[in-house]
Amino acid sequence: SQTIHQWPATLVQPVGSPLSLECTVEGTSNPNLYWYRQAAGRGLQLLFYSIGIGQISSEVPQNLSASRPQDRQFILSSKKLLLSDSGFYLCAFTRGYYEQYFGPGTRLTVT
Amino acid sequence: AQSVTQLGSHVSVSEGALVLLRCNYSSSVPPYLFWYVQYPNQGLQLLLKYTTGATLVKGINGFEAEFKKSETSFHLTKPSAHMSDAAEYFCAVSGGDYKLSFGAGTTVTVRA
């Protein structure tokens, strides 16, 4: 079966520090991969998506970046965190008729 | 381009009562439609999906939704609410461009 993992589950980081969130998918090959952010009261915001290794599309200009070093690995990074980067970060992959399956999420608090 | 509007950001129902969550979509191509549920501090879980064929689709946890093309709607229902249905629900639409457009979400509370 296909599963998706995210880590860490929670993270508290000071403003200006770097960030690296990791997402891996098991049980499938060449999935489409997605990063979303949920800020309090603001719904789901698509940040990046990837349809293949090295292919990253950015949806929102900001101080975040994404990379896909391996087929089933998707990484979200920042060189310097802002307070506004706080939120719940979700990774997802596509299977079948474009439905997306989500990981458990990472709660990021920037202090 | 496609988009989704969820009517009502909060819905409160009594245990055992009907749950009805409204979703209207806009799409320039035949849509694929989805409902997701999210419990606090968890990822989204797929409840059900409409792709083609039967317009009444059944999902997990007793939920179902009906695709009505003439009304551009995909409302979610459950005949009898349970306390465990308290969560946030998201409607989403895909126009076949690798992305989903999500609604703003509806928070359901269930009164004992």
Short mmCIF file of C-alpha atoms in Angstrom, two decimals:
data_model
loop_
_atom_site.label_atom_id
_atom_site.label_comp_id
_atom_site.label_asym_id
_atom_site.label_seq_id
_atom_site.Cartn_x
_atom_site.Cartn_y
_atom_site.Cartn_z
CA SER A 1 0.00 0.00 0.00
CA GLN A 2 1.01 3.61 -0.46
CA THR A 3 1.96 5.71 2.53
CA ILE A 4 3.28 9.20 3.07
CA HIS A 5 5.50 10.37 5.89
CA GLN A 6 6.42 13.81 7.13
CA TRP A 7 8.91 14.92 9.74
CA PRO A 8 9.30 16.45 12.08
CA ALA A 9 5.78 16.47 13.51
CA THR A 10 6.34 19.72 15.39
CA LEU A 11 9.02 22.35 15.19
CA VAL A 12 9.71 25.59 17.06
CA GLN A 13 12.26 27.82 15.37
CA PRO A 14 13.44 31.40 15.97
CA VAL A 15 13.02 34.11 13.38
CA GLY A 16 15.92 34.11 10.93
CA SER A 17 16.79 30.45 11.38
CA PRO A 18 16.81 27.94 8.49
CA LEU A 19 14.12 25.36 7.84
CA SER A 20 14.02 21.90 6.34
CA LEU A 21 10.87 19.79 6.26
CA GLU A 22 10.92 16.39 4.65
CA CYS A 23 8.24 14.31 2.99
CA THR A 24 8.62 10.78 1.62
CA VAL A 25 6.18 8.52 -0.15
CA GLU A 26 6.29 4.73 -0.16
CA GLY A 27 4.63 2.17 -2.38
CA THR A 28 4.39 4.15 -5.60
CA SER A 29 6.69 5.54 -8.25
CA ASN A 30 6.80 8.92 -9.97
CA PRO A 31 4.03 10.48 -7.86
CA ASN A 32 3.03 14.11 -8.18
CA LEU A 33 4.02 15.78 -4.92
CA TYR A 34 2.65 18.87 -3.21
CA TRP A 35 3.42 21.21 -0.31
CA TYR A 36 0.56 23.12 1.33
CA ARG A 37 0.41 25.50 4.25
CA GLN A 38 -2.50 26.08 6.59
CA ALA A 39 -2.26 29.31 8.54
CA ALA A 40 -4.81 29.94 11.27
CA GLY A 41 -8.16 30.74 9.68
CA ARG A 42 -6.79 30.86 6.15
CA GLY A 43 -7.55 27.48 4.62
CA LEU A 44 -5.19 25.50 2.43
CA GLN A 45 -2.56 27.35 0.42
CA LEU A 46 -0.66 25.46 -2.28
CA LEU A 47 3.02 26.37 -2.06
CA PHE A 48 4.81 24.04 -4.49
CA TYR A 49 4.15 21.02 -6.62
CA SER A 50 6.34 18.63 -8.56
CA ILE A 51 5.51 16.23 -11.38
CA GLY A 52 9.00 14.72 -11.50
CA ILE A 53 12.54 14.81 -10.15
CA GLY A 54 13.95 18.30 -10.44
CA GLN A 55 10.64 19.74 -11.67
CA ILE A 56 9.28 22.23 -9.15
CA SER A 57 6.46 24.70 -9.70
CA SER A 58 6.00 27.56 -7.26
CA GLU A 59 2.55 28.90 -6.60
CA VAL A 60 3.29 31.70 -4.19
CA PRO A 61 6.39 33.95 -4.16
CA GLN A 62 7.93 33.89 -0.70
CA ASN A 63 11.06 32.98 1.20
CA LEU A 64 10.39 29.26 0.92
CA SER A 65 11.82 26.85 -1.64
CA ALA A 66 11.27 23.20 -2.50
CA SER A 67 13.41 20.45 -3.91
CA ARG A 68 12.89 16.91 -5.09
CA PRO A 69 16.23 15.13 -4.89
CA GLN A 70 14.70 11.66 -5.32
CA ASP A 71 11.57 10.32 -6.96
CA ARG A 72 9.65 9.93 -3.71
CA GLN A 73 11.24 12.65 -1.58
CA PHE A 74 10.07 16.25 -1.37
CA ILE A 75 11.79 18.85 0.79
CA LEU A 76 10.60 22.28 1.86
CA SER A 77 13.28 24.74 2.89
CA SER A 78 13.95 28.27 3.97
CA LYS A 79 17.19 30.12 4.58
CA LYS A 80 15.67 32.58 7.03
CA LEU A 81 12.30 32.06 8.67
CA LEU A 82 9.78 34.86 9.18
CA LEU A 83 7.06 35.03 11.81
CA SER A 84 4.55 34.73 8.98
CA ASP A 85 5.94 31.29 8.10
CA SER A 86 4.23 29.79 11.13
CA GLY A 87 1.55 27.29 10.27
CA PHE A 88 0.67 23.70 9.59
CA TYR A 89 2.57 22.28 6.61
CA LEU A 90 1.09 19.41 4.68
CA CYS A 91 2.66 17.23 2.03
CA ALA A 92 0.49 15.31 -0.42
CA PHE A 93 0.81 12.97 -3.38
CA THR A 94 -1.49 12.17 -6.24
CA ARG A 95 -2.95 8.81 -7.05
CA GLY A 96 -5.61 7.91 -9.59
CA TYR A 97 -8.03 10.58 -10.76
CA TYR A 98 -6.02 13.47 -9.34
CA GLU A 99 -7.16 12.83 -5.79
CA GLN A 100 -4.47 13.78 -3.35
CA TYR A 101 -3.43 11.87 -0.26
CA PHE A 102 -2.03 13.85 2.60
CA GLY A 103 0.65 13.26 5.16
CA PRO A 104 0.18 13.86 8.89
CA GLY A 105 1.59 17.40 8.73
CA THR A 106 4.23 19.46 10.51
CA ARG A 107 3.26 22.16 12.97
CA LEU A 108 5.81 25.00 12.63
CA THR A 109 5.94 27.81 15.15
CA VAL A 110 8.33 30.66 14.45
CA THR A 111 9.16 32.67 17.58
CA ALA B 1 -9.53 27.57 -14.25
CA GLN B 2 -11.56 26.02 -11.50
CA SER B 3 -12.74 27.10 -8.08
CA VAL B 4 -14.90 25.97 -5.21
CA THR B 5 -17.22 27.84 -2.87
CA GLN B 6 -18.30 26.26 0.39
CA LEU B 7 -21.41 27.86 1.80
CA GLY B 8 -21.15 28.32 5.53
CA SER B 9 -17.89 28.34 7.43
CA HIS B 10 -19.50 26.77 10.50
CA VAL B 11 -22.31 24.25 10.81
CA SER B 12 -23.75 23.03 14.09
CA VAL B 13 -25.94 19.94 14.23
CA SER B 14 -27.46 17.79 16.93
CA GLU B 15 -26.31 14.22 17.32
CA GLY B 16 -28.54 12.05 15.13
CA ALA B 17 -29.58 14.93 12.86
CA LEU B 18 -28.85 15.32 9.16
CA VAL B 19 -25.50 16.77 8.19
CA LEU B 20 -25.57 18.88 5.02
CA LEU B 21 -22.48 20.69 3.77
CA ARG B 22 -22.81 22.75 0.62
CA CYS B 23 -20.26 23.03 -2.16
CA ASN B 24 -20.55 24.79 -5.50
CA TYR B 25 -17.85 24.59 -8.11
CA SER B 26 -16.73 26.38 -11.23
CA SER B 27 -14.78 24.58 -13.90
CA SER B 28 -14.06 25.11 -17.57
CA VAL B 29 -13.67 21.36 -18.12
CA PRO B 30 -15.58 18.35 -16.78
CA PRO B 31 -14.64 18.38 -13.11
CA TYR B 32 -13.37 15.79 -10.75
CA LEU B 33 -14.75 16.58 -7.29
CA PHE B 34 -13.64 15.56 -3.83
CA TRP B 35 -14.58 15.93 -0.19
CA TYR B 36 -11.95 15.74 2.53
CA VAL B 37 -12.17 15.72 6.32
CA GLN B 38 -9.57 17.08 8.69
CA TYR B 39 -9.42 16.39 12.42
CA PRO B 40 -7.41 18.75 14.64
CA ASN B 41 -3.68 18.61 14.02
CA GLN B 42 -4.00 15.90 11.38
CA GLY B 43 -3.71 15.73 7.64
CA LEU B 44 -6.67 15.69 5.29
CA GLN B 45 -8.43 12.38 4.70
CA LEU B 46 -10.33 11.65 1.51
CA LEU B 47 -14.03 11.04 2.21
CA LEU B 48 -15.26 10.48 -1.33
CA LYS B 49 -14.74 11.45 -4.94
CA TYR B 50 -16.68 11.97 -8.14
CA THR B 51 -14.91 11.35 -11.42
CA THR B 52 -17.37 10.01 -14.00
CA GLY B 53 -20.44 7.80 -14.02
CA ALA B 54 -22.89 7.59 -11.14
CA THR B 55 -23.69 11.03 -9.79
CA LEU B 56 -24.44 9.82 -6.25
CA VAL B 57 -21.21 8.73 -4.64
CA LYS B 58 -20.81 7.04 -1.31
CA GLY B 59 -17.79 7.48 0.87
CA ILE B 60 -16.42 6.48 4.21
CA ASN B 61 -18.06 7.03 7.60
CA GLY B 62 -21.58 7.04 6.11
CA PHE B 63 -21.12 10.18 4.00
CA GLU B 64 -22.38 10.60 0.47
CA ALA B 65 -22.47 13.38 -2.10
CA GLU B 66 -24.43 14.06 -5.25
CA PHE B 67 -22.96 15.67 -8.35
CA LYS B 68 -25.48 18.00 -9.98
CA LYS B 69 -24.10 19.45 -13.17
CA SER B 70 -27.07 21.75 -13.78
CA GLU B 71 -26.57 23.32 -10.36
CA THR B 72 -22.76 23.06 -10.37
CA SER B 73 -23.03 21.58 -6.92
CA PHE B 74 -21.53 18.70 -4.99
CA HIS B 75 -23.17 18.79 -1.55
CA LEU B 76 -22.10 16.39 1.18
CA THR B 77 -24.64 14.67 3.41
CA LYS B 78 -24.85 12.19 6.24
CA PRO B 79 -28.27 11.07 7.50
CA SER B 80 -27.37 10.89 11.18
CA ALA B 81 -24.57 12.87 12.79
CA HIS B 82 -22.25 11.28 15.29
CA MET B 83 -20.02 13.03 17.77
CA SER B 84 -17.01 11.74 15.87
CA ASP B 85 -18.10 13.76 12.80
CA ALA B 86 -16.94 16.97 14.47
CA ALA B 87 -14.14 18.15 12.19
CA GLU B 88 -13.37 20.49 9.32
CA TYR B 89 -14.53 19.53 5.85
CA PHE B 90 -13.08 20.66 2.55
CA CYS B 91 -14.54 20.44 -0.93
CA ALA B 92 -12.08 20.37 -3.83
CA VAL B 93 -12.18 20.38 -7.63
CA SER B 94 -9.65 19.30 -10.22
CA GLY B 95 -9.62 20.51 -13.79
CA GLY B 96 -6.99 17.98 -14.83
CA ASP B 97 -3.99 20.28 -14.41
CA TYR B 98 -2.29 18.34 -11.58
CA LYS B 99 -3.72 20.71 -8.97
CA LEU B 100 -6.75 20.77 -6.72
CA SER B 101 -8.62 23.92 -5.83
CA PHE B 102 -9.92 23.75 -2.27
CA GLY B 103 -12.78 25.55 -0.65
CA ALA B 104 -12.24 27.55 2.51
CA GLY B 105 -13.58 24.72 4.65
CA THR B 106 -16.61 24.16 6.86
CA THR B 107 -16.22 23.39 10.55
CA VAL B 108 -18.82 20.98 11.88
CA THR B 109 -19.72 20.84 15.54
CA VAL B 110 -22.03 18.15 16.89
CA ARG B 111 -24.22 18.88 19.92
CA ALA B 112 -25.06 16.07 22.29
#
